[in-house]
């Protein structure tokens, strides 16, 4: 969650579509379809995203690991 940046797409390509925003008090679960896969992540309680919104998803300081589970420095 802390390594993703999700914003509403304006006029152009999008990475996914919001299926629904599940409001859970101090946080929201954001359910997004990306291609044929489903993504569930946390989002701010005051998010402006809504069902049907096309979104852009970007990595923010991602962590990488090898097959043995060791972190790869980037």
CSV table of C-alpha atoms in Angstrom, one decimal:
chain,number,residue,atom,x,y,z
A,1,UNK,CA,0.0,0.0,0.0
A,2,UNK,CA,2.7,2.5,0.9
A,3,UNK,CA,4.5,1.7,-2.3
A,4,UNK,CA,1.6,2.6,-4.6
A,5,UNK,CA,0.4,5.9,-5.9
A,6,UNK,CA,-3.2,5.7,-7.3
A,7,UNK,CA,-4.8,8.7,-9.0
A,8,UNK,CA,-7.7,9.3,-11.2
A,9,UNK,CA,-6.9,9.2,-14.9
A,10,UNK,CA,-7.9,12.2,-16.9
A,11,UNK,CA,-7.8,12.1,-20.7
A,12,UNK,CA,-5.5,9.3,-21.7
A,13,UNK,CA,-4.5,5.8,-20.9
A,14,UNK,CA,-5.4,4.2,-17.5
A,15,UNK,CA,-4.0,1.2,-15.7
A,16,UNK,CA,-7.2,0.0,-14.0
A,17,UNK,CA,-10.8,0.7,-13.0
A,18,UNK,CA,-12.2,1.1,-9.5
A,19,UNK,CA,-14.7,-1.7,-8.7
A,20,UNK,CA,-15.7,-0.2,-5.3
A,21,UNK,CA,-14.4,1.7,-2.3
A,22,UNK,CA,-15.0,-0.1,0.9
A,23,UNK,CA,-15.3,2.4,3.7
A,24,UNK,CA,-14.0,1.1,7.0
A,25,UNK,CA,-13.9,4.0,9.4
A,26,UNK,CA,-10.3,5.4,9.5
A,27,UNK,CA,-9.3,3.7,6.2
A,28,UNK,CA,-10.8,2.6,2.9
A,29,UNK,CA,-10.1,-0.6,0.9
A,30,UNK,CA,-9.8,0.3,-2.8
A,31,UNK,CA,-10.8,-2.6,-5.1
A,32,UNK,CA,-9.4,-2.1,-8.6
A,33,UNK,CA,-9.3,-4.3,-11.7
A,34,UNK,CA,-6.0,-4.2,-13.5
A,35,UNK,CA,-6.2,-6.1,-16.8
A,36,UNK,CA,-7.6,-9.5,-15.8
A,37,UNK,CA,-6.4,-9.2,-12.1
A,38,UNK,CA,-7.9,-7.8,-9.0
A,39,UNK,CA,-6.0,-5.4,-6.7
A,40,UNK,CA,-7.1,-4.5,-3.2
A,41,UNK,CA,-5.1,-1.8,-1.4
A,42,UNK,CA,-5.7,0.8,1.3
A,43,UNK,CA,-6.5,4.4,0.5
A,44,UNK,CA,-7.1,7.6,2.5
A,45,UNK,CA,-10.4,7.9,4.3
A,46,UNK,CA,-11.1,11.1,2.3
A,47,UNK,CA,-10.4,9.6,-1.1
A,48,UNK,CA,-12.2,11.2,-4.1
A,49,UNK,CA,-12.1,7.9,-6.1
A,50,UNK,CA,-15.4,6.3,-6.9
A,51,UNK,CA,-16.7,3.1,-8.5
A,52,UNK,CA,-16.1,3.2,-12.3
A,53,UNK,CA,-13.2,5.7,-12.1
A,54,UNK,CA,-10.3,4.9,-14.4
A,55,UNK,CA,-7.0,5.1,-12.5
A,56,UNK,CA,-3.3,5.4,-13.0
A,57,UNK,CA,-1.1,3.2,-10.7
A,58,UNK,CA,2.5,4.0,-10.1
A,59,UNK,CA,5.2,2.5,-7.9
A,60,UNK,CA,6.6,4.7,-5.1
A,61,UNK,CA,10.0,3.6,-3.8
A,62,UNK,CA,9.3,-0.1,-4.4
A,63,UNK,CA,11.2,-2.9,-2.7
A,64,UNK,CA,12.6,-5.8,-4.8
A,65,UNK,CA,13.4,-9.3,-3.7
A,66,UNK,CA,15.2,-12.3,-5.4
A,67,UNK,CA,13.8,-15.8,-5.5
A,68,UNK,CA,15.4,-16.6,-2.2
A,69,UNK,CA,13.7,-13.7,-0.5
A,70,UNK,CA,16.7,-11.5,-0.2
A,71,UNK,CA,16.2,-7.8,-0.8
A,72,UNK,CA,17.8,-6.5,-4.0
A,73,UNK,CA,19.3,-3.0,-3.7
A,74,UNK,CA,17.9,-0.6,-6.3
